[in-house]
């Protein structure tokens, strides 16, 4: 890997998501050697992936080079690699570009899409966990519009204009609202030969309300906003199968569609090599203590979505969102220095800053500890927080410009089929 030998302890971080990046930042310019590994050379701001999918933003607006994040950190290195195996007995990992030893290993690999064992859904649906997948969805939506314009039958046209989103969590709700805005503002202007009322957006959720992790107040508000936008919301509905043409559910509901977007759940993305008893099998998450040490290991840690830390307030682990990952990454940076100096580490306590979701223009819901509200003010807060959370000044400027342009012109400027998608 061409990582130089060092007199300092080597900390290897696997994953450049929220947890890995915040850990790397907290270890900057310490008496350590830090090696950051990721299969992509960029950090993705995942909360805005849906805007890439729906032509609101270009991918470079929400991605940031990992090398640029650590370029001013002495003794910090990045390598583009996938980690295949952990050899805990000899403090070494095997990767796609070679082997590397470590003094401390941190796993921050996040999650992957969970299809709950359905091979047909996995083969035919569209996931949205990465920038390439978001671009695939964008291309498919726009290609469907083009195909609908030349369809020979009403049935064929409706299949291209039917969009089914499975999963009524924040991702599904936000994407449904964004696609509804394509229907309401873009389709009538760009595709005058299509009837926008033929475009149908269906949001399917297995629970009895959308946004199950949020308050009932937020769920009710969000469902009302979606219905105002023309989204058909189906609760208590599970998808049983999708063959690429027909969606079958646990109810009488059957939907003909060329596009099913799967946002129904995630599962951990672990690495081979550690003991089976260190894993929480049902969620594919590593069991960690309050210091993020993986059960059974002193020098191997897990952070963020891949870590399951059972506490009094969160017996099943913390929510798999950005804030726990960010907070754990920052604290572990301090605790690693304490471990190295043989000092007592500080236990992790999650500070819940609230949750939010946007459902389109002037429509959002926010749950804070003592306040719950929705509408324009919630939408403004959502925009401000997401804008300030982006990595890099350039990204903030570009996103702010795009949002301002989109708001003034009721437009989504990034509706380009750069690379056609083929199922």
CSV table of C-alpha atoms in Angstrom, one decimal:
chain,number,residue,atom,x,y,z
A,1,UNK,CA,0.0,0.0,0.0
A,2,UNK,CA,3.1,2.2,0.2
A,3,UNK,CA,2.1,3.4,3.7
A,4,UNK,CA,5.4,4.4,5.4
A,5,UNK,CA,6.6,3.0,8.7
A,6,UNK,CA,6.0,5.2,11.6
A,7,UNK,CA,7.1,5.5,15.2
A,8,UNK,CA,3.5,6.4,16.1
A,9,UNK,CA,0.6,4.0,16.6
A,10,UNK,CA,-1.3,3.2,13.4
A,11,UNK,CA,-5.0,3.7,13.4
A,12,UNK,CA,-6.8,2.2,10.4
A,13,UNK,CA,-10.3,3.6,9.6
A,14,UNK,CA,-12.5,1.6,7.2
A,15,UNK,CA,-15.2,3.8,5.7
A,16,UNK,CA,-15.4,7.5,4.7
A,17,UNK,CA,-18.9,8.2,5.9
A,18,UNK,CA,-20.0,10.5,8.7
A,19,UNK,CA,-18.4,8.4,11.4
A,20,UNK,CA,-15.1,7.7,9.6
A,21,UNK,CA,-14.7,11.3,8.4
A,22,UNK,CA,-15.4,12.8,11.9
A,23,UNK,CA,-13.0,10.3,13.5
A,24,UNK,CA,-10.3,11.2,11.0
A,25,UNK,CA,-10.8,14.9,11.7
A,26,UNK,CA,-10.6,14.4,15.4
A,27,UNK,CA,-7.3,12.6,15.1
A,28,UNK,CA,-5.7,15.3,12.9
A,29,UNK,CA,-2.1,16.2,13.6
A,30,UNK,CA,-1.8,14.0,16.7
A,31,UNK,CA,1.1,11.7,17.3
A,32,UNK,CA,-0.5,9.0,15.3
A,33,UNK,CA,-0.5,7.5,11.8
A,34,UNK,CA,-4.1,7.5,10.4
A,35,UNK,CA,-5.0,5.4,7.4
A,36,UNK,CA,-8.5,6.0,5.9
A,37,UNK,CA,-9.8,3.3,3.5
A,38,UNK,CA,-12.9,3.5,1.3
A,39,UNK,CA,-14.1,1.9,-1.9
A,40,UNK,CA,-15.0,5.4,-3.2
A,41,UNK,CA,-12.6,8.4,-3.1
A,42,UNK,CA,-15.3,10.7,-1.8
A,43,UNK,CA,-17.6,11.3,1.2
A,44,UNK,CA,-21.3,11.3,0.3
A,45,UNK,CA,-23.8,13.5,2.1
A,46,UNK,CA,-26.5,10.8,2.1
A,47,UNK,CA,-29.4,12.9,3.4
A,48,UNK,CA,-29.5,14.7,0.0
A,49,UNK,CA,-29.1,11.7,-2.3
A,50,UNK,CA,-32.8,11.9,-3.1
A,51,UNK,CA,-32.3,15.3,-4.6
A,52,UNK,CA,-29.7,13.8,-7.0
A,53,UNK,CA,-32.3,11.1,-7.9
A,54,UNK,CA,-35.0,13.7,-8.6
A,55,UNK,CA,-32.8,16.0,-10.7
A,56,UNK,CA,-32.6,18.7,-8.1
A,57,UNK,CA,-28.8,18.6,-7.5
A,58,UNK,CA,-25.8,17.3,-9.4
A,59,UNK,CA,-23.8,14.6,-7.6
A,60,UNK,CA,-20.7,16.8,-7.1
A,61,UNK,CA,-22.9,19.0,-4.9
A,62,UNK,CA,-23.2,16.4,-2.2
A,63,UNK,CA,-19.9,14.5,-2.6
A,64,UNK,CA,-16.5,15.7,-1.3
A,65,UNK,CA,-13.0,14.2,-2.0
A,66,UNK,CA,-11.7,12.3,1.0
A,67,UNK,CA,-8.1,13.2,0.2
A,68,UNK,CA,-9.1,16.9,0.4
A,69,UNK,CA,-10.6,16.3,3.9
A,70,UNK,CA,-7.2,15.0,5.2
A,71,UNK,CA,-4.8,16.9,3.0
A,72,UNK,CA,-3.6,19.2,5.9
A,73,UNK,CA,-3.4,16.3,8.4
A,74,UNK,CA,0.2,15.2,8.9
A,75,UNK,CA,0.7,11.4,9.0
A,76,UNK,CA,-2.8,10.9,7.5
A,77,UNK,CA,-3.2,8.8,4.4
A,78,UNK,CA,-6.0,7.7,2.1
A,79,UNK,CA,-6.2,4.5,0.0
A,80,UNK,CA,-8.9,3.6,-2.4
A,81,UNK,CA,-9.6,0.0,-1.5
A,82,UNK,CA,-12.2,-2.6,-0.4
A,83,UNK,CA,-11.4,-4.5,2.8
A,84,UNK,CA,-12.0,-8.2,2.4
A,85,UNK,CA,-10.9,-9.8,5.7
A,86,UNK,CA,-9.8,-8.9,9.3
A,87,UNK,CA,-7.1,-11.1,10.8
A,88,UNK,CA,-7.6,-10.0,14.4
A,89,UNK,CA,-5.0,-12.6,15.7
A,90,UNK,CA,-2.2,-10.7,13.9
A,91,UNK,CA,-3.6,-7.2,13.8
A,92,UNK,CA,-3.9,-7.1,10.0
A,93,UNK,CA,-6.4,-6.6,7.3
A,94,UNK,CA,-6.5,-7.9,3.8
A,95,UNK,CA,-7.8,-5.5,1.1
A,96,UNK,CA,-8.2,-5.3,-2.7
A,97,UNK,CA,-4.8,-3.6,-2.9
A,98,UNK,CA,-2.8,-5.6,-0.3
A,99,UNK,CA,-2.4,-6.2,3.4
A,100,UNK,CA,-2.0,-3.7,6.1
A,101,UNK,CA,-1.2,-4.0,9.8
A,102,UNK,CA,-2.8,-1.8,12.5
A,103,UNK,CA,-2.5,-1.0,16.2
A,104,UNK,CA,-6.1,0.1,16.3
A,105,UNK,CA,-8.8,-0.7,13.8
A,106,UNK,CA,-12.1,1.2,13.4
A,107,UNK,CA,-14.9,-0.2,11.3
A,108,UNK,CA,-17.3,2.5,10.0
A,109,UNK,CA,-18.7,0.7,6.9
A,110,UNK,CA,-22.3,1.8,7.4
A,111,UNK,CA,-25.2,-0.1,5.9
A,112,UNK,CA,-26.5,-1.5,2.6
A,113,UNK,CA,-30.0,-2.0,1.2
A,114,UNK,CA,-32.0,-4.8,2.9
A,115,UNK,CA,-34.3,-6.7,0.5
A,116,UNK,CA,-35.4,-9.1,3.3
A,117,UNK,CA,-34.4,-12.1,1.3
A,118,UNK,CA,-36.4,-11.4,-1.9
A,119,UNK,CA,-34.2,-12.1,-4.9
A,120,UNK,CA,-36.8,-10.8,-7.4
A,121,UNK,CA,-37.1,-7.5,-5.6
A,122,UNK,CA,-33.3,-7.2,-5.4
A,123,UNK,CA,-33.0,-7.9,-9.1
A,124,UNK,CA,-35.7,-5.6,-10.4
A,125,UNK,CA,-36.0,-2.7,-7.9
A,126,UNK,CA,-33.9,0.5,-7.7
A,127,UNK,CA,-31.9,1.0,-4.5
A,128,UNK,CA,-30.6,4.5,-3.4
A,129,UNK,CA,-27.7,4.2,-1.0
A,130,UNK,CA,-24.9,5.7,-3.2
A,131,UNK,CA,-24.3,8.4,-5.8
A,132,UNK,CA,-24.1,5.9,-8.7
A,133,UNK,CA,-27.5,4.4,-7.6
A,134,UNK,CA,-29.0,7.9,-7.3
A,135,UNK,CA,-27.8,8.7,-10.8
A,136,UNK,CA,-29.4,5.4,-12.1
A,137,UNK,CA,-32.7,6.5,-10.6
A,138,UNK,CA,-32.4,9.9,-12.2
A,139,UNK,CA,-31.7,8.4,-15.6
A,140,UNK,CA,-34.5,5.9,-15.3
A,141,UNK,CA,-37.1,8.5,-14.4
A,142,UNK,CA,-36.2,10.7,-17.3
A,143,UNK,CA,-35.9,7.7,-19.7
A,144,UNK,CA,-39.4,6.7,-18.6
A,145,UNK,CA,-40.7,10.1,-19.5
A,146,UNK,CA,-39.2,9.8,-22.9
A,147,UNK,CA,-40.6,6.3,-23.5
A,148,UNK,CA,-44.0,7.4,-22.3
A,149,UNK,CA,-44.0,10.1,-24.9
A,150,UNK,CA,-43.7,7.5,-27.7
A,151,UNK,CA,-45.7,4.7,-26.1
A,152,UNK,CA,-48.1,2.9,-28.4
A,153,UNK,CA,-50.8,2.1,-25.8
A,154,UNK,CA,-52.3,3.6,-22.7
A,155,UNK,CA,-51.3,0.7,-20.6
A,156,UNK,CA,-47.7,1.0,-21.7
A,157,UNK,CA,-47.7,4.7,-21.1
A,158,UNK,CA,-49.2,4.3,-17.6
A,159,UNK,CA,-46.5,1.7,-16.7
A,160,UNK,CA,-43.8,4.2,-17.5
A,161,UNK,CA,-45.5,7.0,-15.6
A,162,UNK,CA,-46.3,4.9,-12.5
A,163,UNK,CA,-43.7,5.3,-9.8
A,164,UNK,CA,-43.8,3.1,-6.7
A,165,UNK,CA,-41.6,3.9,-3.7
A,166,UNK,CA,-41.4,1.3,-1.0
A,167,UNK,CA,-40.7,2.5,2.5
A,168,UNK,CA,-42.3,5.5,4.2
A,169,UNK,CA,-39.3,6.5,6.3
A,170,UNK,CA,-37.6,9.9,5.7
A,171,UNK,CA,-35.9,8.7,2.5
A,172,UNK,CA,-39.1,7.4,1.0
A,173,UNK,CA,-41.2,10.4,2.0
A,174,UNK,CA,-38.6,12.9,0.8
A,175,UNK,CA,-38.2,11.1,-2.5
A,176,UNK,CA,-42.0,10.8,-3.0
A,177,UNK,CA,-42.4,14.6,-2.5
A,178,UNK,CA,-39.5,15.4,-4.9
A,179,UNK,CA,-40.9,13.1,-7.7
A,180,UNK,CA,-44.3,14.7,-7.1
A,181,UNK,CA,-42.8,18.1,-7.8
A,182,UNK,CA,-41.4,16.7,-11.1
A,183,UNK,CA,-45.0,15.8,-11.9
A,184,UNK,CA,-46.5,19.1,-10.9
A,185,UNK,CA,-43.9,21.5,-12.3
A,186,UNK,CA,-41.6,19.8,-14.9
A,187,UNK,CA,-43.8,17.4,-16.7
A,188,UNK,CA,-46.4,19.9,-17.9
A,189,UNK,CA,-43.7,22.2,-19.3
A,190,UNK,CA,-41.2,19.8,-20.7
A,191,UNK,CA,-43.6,17.1,-22.0
A,192,UNK,CA,-46.5,18.9,-23.4
A,193,UNK,CA,-47.6,15.8,-25.3
A,194,UNK,CA,-48.1,13.9,-22.0
A,195,UNK,CA,-51.0,14.4,-19.6
A,196,UNK,CA,-49.4,15.0,-16.1
A,197,UNK,CA,-52.5,13.5,-14.5
A,198,UNK,CA,-51.5,10.1,-15.9
A,199,UNK,CA,-48.4,10.2,-13.7
A,200,UNK,CA,-49.0,8.3,-10.5
A,201,UNK,CA,-46.8,8.2,-7.4
A,202,UNK,CA,-47.4,5.5,-4.8
A,203,UNK,CA,-45.7,5.3,-1.4
A,204,UNK,CA,-46.0,2.0,0.3
A,205,UNK,CA,-45.3,1.6,4.0
A,206,UNK,CA,-45.6,-1.5,6.1
A,207,UNK,CA,-46.4,0.3,9.4
A,208,UNK,CA,-49.7,2.1,10.1
A,209,UNK,CA,-48.2,5.5,9.4
A,210,UNK,CA,-45.4,7.2,7.4
A,211,UNK,CA,-42.3,8.3,9.2
A,212,UNK,CA,-42.6,5.7,11.9
A,213,UNK,CA,-39.4,6.8,13.8
A,214,UNK,CA,-40.9,10.3,14.2
A,215,UNK,CA,-43.9,11.6,16.2
A,216,UNK,CA,-47.5,10.9,15.3
A,217,UNK,CA,-47.8,14.7,14.8
A,218,UNK,CA,-45.0,14.6,12.2
A,219,UNK,CA,-46.5,11.5,10.5
A,220,UNK,CA,-49.9,13.1,10.2
A,221,UNK,CA,-48.5,16.3,8.8
A,222,UNK,CA,-46.3,14.5,6.4
A,223,UNK,CA,-49.1,12.4,5.0
A,224,UNK,CA,-51.2,15.5,4.5
A,225,UNK,CA,-48.4,17.2,2.6
A,226,UNK,CA,-47.9,14.1,0.4
A,227,UNK,CA,-51.6,13.9,-0.4
A,228,UNK,CA,-51.7,17.6,-1.2
A,229,UNK,CA,-48.9,16.9,-3.7
A,230,UNK,CA,-50.9,14.1,-5.3
A,231,UNK,CA,-49.0,11.1,-3.8
A,232,UNK,CA,-51.0,8.0,-3.1
A,233,UNK,CA,-50.0,6.8,0.4
A,234,UNK,CA,-50.6,3.2,1.3
A,235,UNK,CA,-50.0,2.1,4.9
A,236,UNK,CA,-50.0,-1.4,6.4
A,237,UNK,CA,-48.9,-2.6,3.0
A,238,UNK,CA,-46.0,-5.0,2.4
A,239,UNK,CA,-44.5,-5.8,-1.0
A,240,UNK,CA,-44.5,-9.5,-1.6
A,241,UNK,CA,-42.9,-9.5,-5.1
A,242,UNK,CA,-41.9,-7.4,-8.0
A,243,UNK,CA,-41.0,-9.0,-11.4
A,244,UNK,CA,-40.0,-5.8,-13.1
A,245,UNK,CA,-43.5,-5.1,-14.3
A,246,UNK,CA,-46.0,-5.9,-11.6
A,247,UNK,CA,-45.9,-5.1,-7.9
A,248,UNK,CA,-47.8,-7.6,-5.7
A,249,UNK,CA,-48.6,-6.8,-2.0
A,250,UNK,CA,-50.1,-8.4,1.0
A,251,UNK,CA,-53.4,-6.7,0.1
A,252,UNK,CA,-55.5,-6.6,-3.0
A,253,UNK,CA,-53.3,-3.7,-4.2
A,254,UNK,CA,-51.4,-4.5,-7.4
A,255,UNK,CA,-49.5,-1.9,-9.4
A,256,UNK,CA,-48.1,-2.0,-12.9
A,257,UNK,CA,-44.9,-0.1,-13.0
A,258,UNK,CA,-41.5,0.1,-14.7
A,259,UNK,CA,-40.0,1.8,-11.7
A,260,UNK,CA,-40.0,0.5,-8.1
A,261,UNK,CA,-37.6,2.4,-5.8
A,262,UNK,CA,-36.7,0.3,-2.7
A,263,UNK,CA,-36.3,2.4,0.5
A,264,UNK,CA,-37.8,-0.1,2.9
A,265,UNK,CA,-34.8,-0.8,5.1
A,266,UNK,CA,-31.1,-1.3,5.6
A,267,UNK,CA,-28.8,-3.9,7.1
A,268,UNK,CA,-25.3,-3.6,8.3
A,269,UNK,CA,-22.3,-4.0,6.0
A,270,UNK,CA,-19.8,-6.0,8.1
A,271,UNK,CA,-16.4,-7.4,7.2
A,272,UNK,CA,-15.5,-11.0,7.4
A,273,UNK,CA,-13.1,-12.2,10.0
A,274,UNK,CA,-14.4,-11.4,13.4
A,275,UNK,CA,-16.1,-13.9,15.8
A,276,UNK,CA,-19.8,-14.6,15.1
A,277,UNK,CA,-20.7,-13.8,18.7
A,278,UNK,CA,-19.5,-10.2,18.2
A,279,UNK,CA,-22.3,-9.7,15.7
A,280,UNK,CA,-26.0,-8.9,16.2
A,281,UNK,CA,-27.2,-11.3,13.6
A,282,UNK,CA,-30.7,-9.9,12.9
A,283,UNK,CA,-29.3,-6.5,12.1
A,284,UNK,CA,-25.8,-7.3,10.8
A,285,UNK,CA,-24.4,-4.9,13.4
A,286,UNK,CA,-21.4,-5.3,15.6
A,287,UNK,CA,-22.1,-5.4,19.4
A,288,UNK,CA,-20.1,-2.6,21.0
A,289,UNK,CA,-19.7,-1.3,24.5
A,290,UNK,CA,-20.0,2.3,25.6
A,291,UNK,CA,-16.5,3.0,24.2
A,292,UNK,CA,-17.4,1.5,20.8
A,293,UNK,CA,-15.1,-1.5,21.3
A,294,UNK,CA,-16.5,-4.5,19.5
A,295,UNK,CA,-17.4,-7.3,22.0
A,296,UNK,CA,-14.5,-9.6,22.5
A,297,UNK,CA,-11.8,-7.2,21.1
A,298,UNK,CA,-9.8,-4.5,22.8
A,299,UNK,CA,-8.3,-2.8,19.7
A,300,UNK,CA,-11.1,-3.1,17.2
A,301,UNK,CA,-14.0,-0.6,17.2
A,302,UNK,CA,-17.2,0.0,15.3
A,303,UNK,CA,-18.9,3.3,14.7
A,304,UNK,CA,-22.2,4.6,13.4
A,305,UNK,CA,-24.7,2.5,11.5
A,306,UNK,CA,-22.6,-0.7,11.8
A,307,UNK,CA,-22.4,-0.5,15.6
A,308,UNK,CA,-25.1,-1.6,18.0
A,309,UNK,CA,-24.6,-0.1,21.4
A,310,UNK,CA,-27.3,-1.1,23.9
A,311,UNK,CA,-28.1,1.5,26.5
A,312,UNK,CA,-31.0,2.2,28.8
A,313,UNK,CA,-32.6,4.7,26.4
A,314,UNK,CA,-31.7,2.7,23.3
A,315,UNK,CA,-31.8,-1.0,24.2
A,316,UNK,CA,-31.7,-2.0,20.5
A,317,UNK,CA,-28.9,0.4,19.5
A,318,UNK,CA,-29.0,4.0,18.3
A,319,UNK,CA,-30.9,5.1,15.3
A,320,UNK,CA,-29.1,4.6,12.0
A,321,UNK,CA,-28.8,8.3,11.1
A,322,UNK,CA,-26.0,10.8,10.8
A,323,UNK,CA,-26.0,12.3,14.3
A,324,UNK,CA,-25.0,9.1,16.3
A,325,UNK,CA,-22.3,8.4,13.7
A,326,UNK,CA,-20.9,12.0,14.0
A,327,UNK,CA,-21.0,12.0,17.8
A,328,UNK,CA,-19.4,8.6,18.1
A,329,UNK,CA,-16.6,9.5,15.7
A,330,UNK,CA,-15.7,12.7,17.6
A,331,UNK,CA,-15.7,10.9,21.0
A,332,UNK,CA,-13.7,7.9,19.8
A,333,UNK,CA,-11.0,10.3,18.5
A,334,UNK,CA,-10.6,11.6,22.1
A,335,UNK,CA,-10.9,8.1,23.6
A,336,UNK,CA,-8.2,6.6,21.3
A,337,UNK,CA,-5.7,9.1,22.7
A,338,UNK,CA,-6.8,8.1,26.2
A,339,UNK,CA,-6.3,4.4,25.4
A,340,UNK,CA,-2.8,5.1,24.0
A,341,UNK,CA,-1.9,7.1,27.2
A,342,UNK,CA,-3.4,4.4,29.4
A,343,UNK,CA,-6.1,6.8,30.6
A,344,UNK,CA,-9.7,5.9,31.3
A,345,UNK,CA,-12.0,6.5,28.3
A,346,UNK,CA,-15.3,8.4,28.5
A,347,UNK,CA,-18.5,6.4,27.8
A,348,UNK,CA,-20.7,7.5,24.8
A,349,UNK,CA,-24.0,9.2,25.5
A,350,UNK,CA,-26.1,10.1,22.5
A,351,UNK,CA,-27.4,13.7,22.5
A,352,UNK,CA,-30.6,13.5,20.4
A,353,UNK,CA,-30.8,16.8,18.5
A,354,UNK,CA,-34.2,16.0,17.0
A,355,UNK,CA,-35.3,14.7,13.6
A,356,UNK,CA,-36.8,16.2,10.5
A,357,UNK,CA,-38.0,15.4,7.0
A,358,UNK,CA,-38.9,17.6,4.0
A,359,UNK,CA,-41.8,16.7,1.7
A,360,UNK,CA,-41.2,19.4,-0.9
A,361,UNK,CA,-41.4,23.1,-1.4
A,362,UNK,CA,-42.4,24.9,1.8
A,363,UNK,CA,-43.3,21.6,3.4
A,364,UNK,CA,-41.3,19.8,6.1
A,365,UNK,CA,-41.8,18.4,9.6
A,366,UNK,CA,-39.4,18.8,12.6
A,367,UNK,CA,-39.4,16.9,15.9
A,368,UNK,CA,-37.4,18.6,18.6
A,369,UNK,CA,-37.3,17.5,22.3
A,370,UNK,CA,-40.0,20.0,23.4
A,371,UNK,CA,-41.4,21.3,20.1
A,372,UNK,CA,-43.0,19.6,17.1
A,373,UNK,CA,-44.0,21.6,14.0
A,374,UNK,CA,-44.4,21.5,10.3
A,375,UNK,CA,-44.8,23.8,7.2
A,376,UNK,CA,-42.7,26.6,5.9
A,377,UNK,CA,-40.7,27.3,9.1
A,378,UNK,CA,-39.8,23.6,9.4
A,379,UNK,CA,-38.8,23.6,5.8
A,380,UNK,CA,-36.6,26.6,6.3
A,381,UNK,CA,-34.9,25.0,9.3
A,382,UNK,CA,-34.4,21.8,7.4
A,383,UNK,CA,-32.7,23.7,4.5
A,384,UNK,CA,-30.4,25.7,6.8
A,385,UNK,CA,-29.3,22.6,8.8
A,386,UNK,CA,-28.6,20.5,5.8
A,387,UNK,CA,-26.8,23.4,4.0
A,388,UNK,CA,-24.5,24.0,7.0
A,389,UNK,CA,-23.9,20.2,7.4
A,390,UNK,CA,-22.4,19.8,3.9
A,391,UNK,CA,-18.7,19.3,3.8
A,392,UNK,CA,-16.9,22.1,2.0
A,393,UNK,CA,-17.7,25.7,1.3
A,394,UNK,CA,-18.0,25.1,-2.5
A,395,UNK,CA,-20.7,22.5,-2.0
A,396,UNK,CA,-22.7,24.8,0.3
A,397,UNK,CA,-22.5,27.6,-2.3
A,398,UNK,CA,-23.5,25.3,-5.2
A,399,UNK,CA,-26.4,23.8,-3.2
A,400,UNK,CA,-27.6,27.2,-2.0
A,401,UNK,CA,-27.6,28.5,-5.6
A,402,UNK,CA,-29.4,25.4,-7.0
A,403,UNK,CA,-32.1,25.6,-4.2
A,404,UNK,CA,-32.6,29.3,-4.8
A,405,UNK,CA,-32.8,28.8,-8.6
A,406,UNK,CA,-35.3,25.9,-8.2
A,407,UNK,CA,-37.4,27.8,-5.7
A,408,UNK,CA,-37.7,30.9,-7.9
A,409,UNK,CA,-38.2,29.1,-11.2
A,410,UNK,CA,-40.1,26.0,-10.0
A,411,UNK,CA,-37.4,24.1,-11.9
A,412,UNK,CA,-35.0,21.2,-11.5
A,413,UNK,CA,-32.0,22.0,-13.7
A,414,UNK,CA,-30.1,18.7,-13.4
A,415,UNK,CA,-32.6,16.6,-15.4
A,416,UNK,CA,-29.9,15.1,-17.7
A,417,UNK,CA,-29.5,11.6,-18.9
A,418,UNK,CA,-25.7,11.5,-18.8
A,419,UNK,CA,-25.4,7.8,-18.8
A,420,UNK,CA,-28.5,5.8,-19.8
A,421,UNK,CA,-29.6,3.2,-17.3
A,422,UNK,CA,-30.4,-0.4,-18.4
A,423,UNK,CA,-32.1,-2.8,-16.2
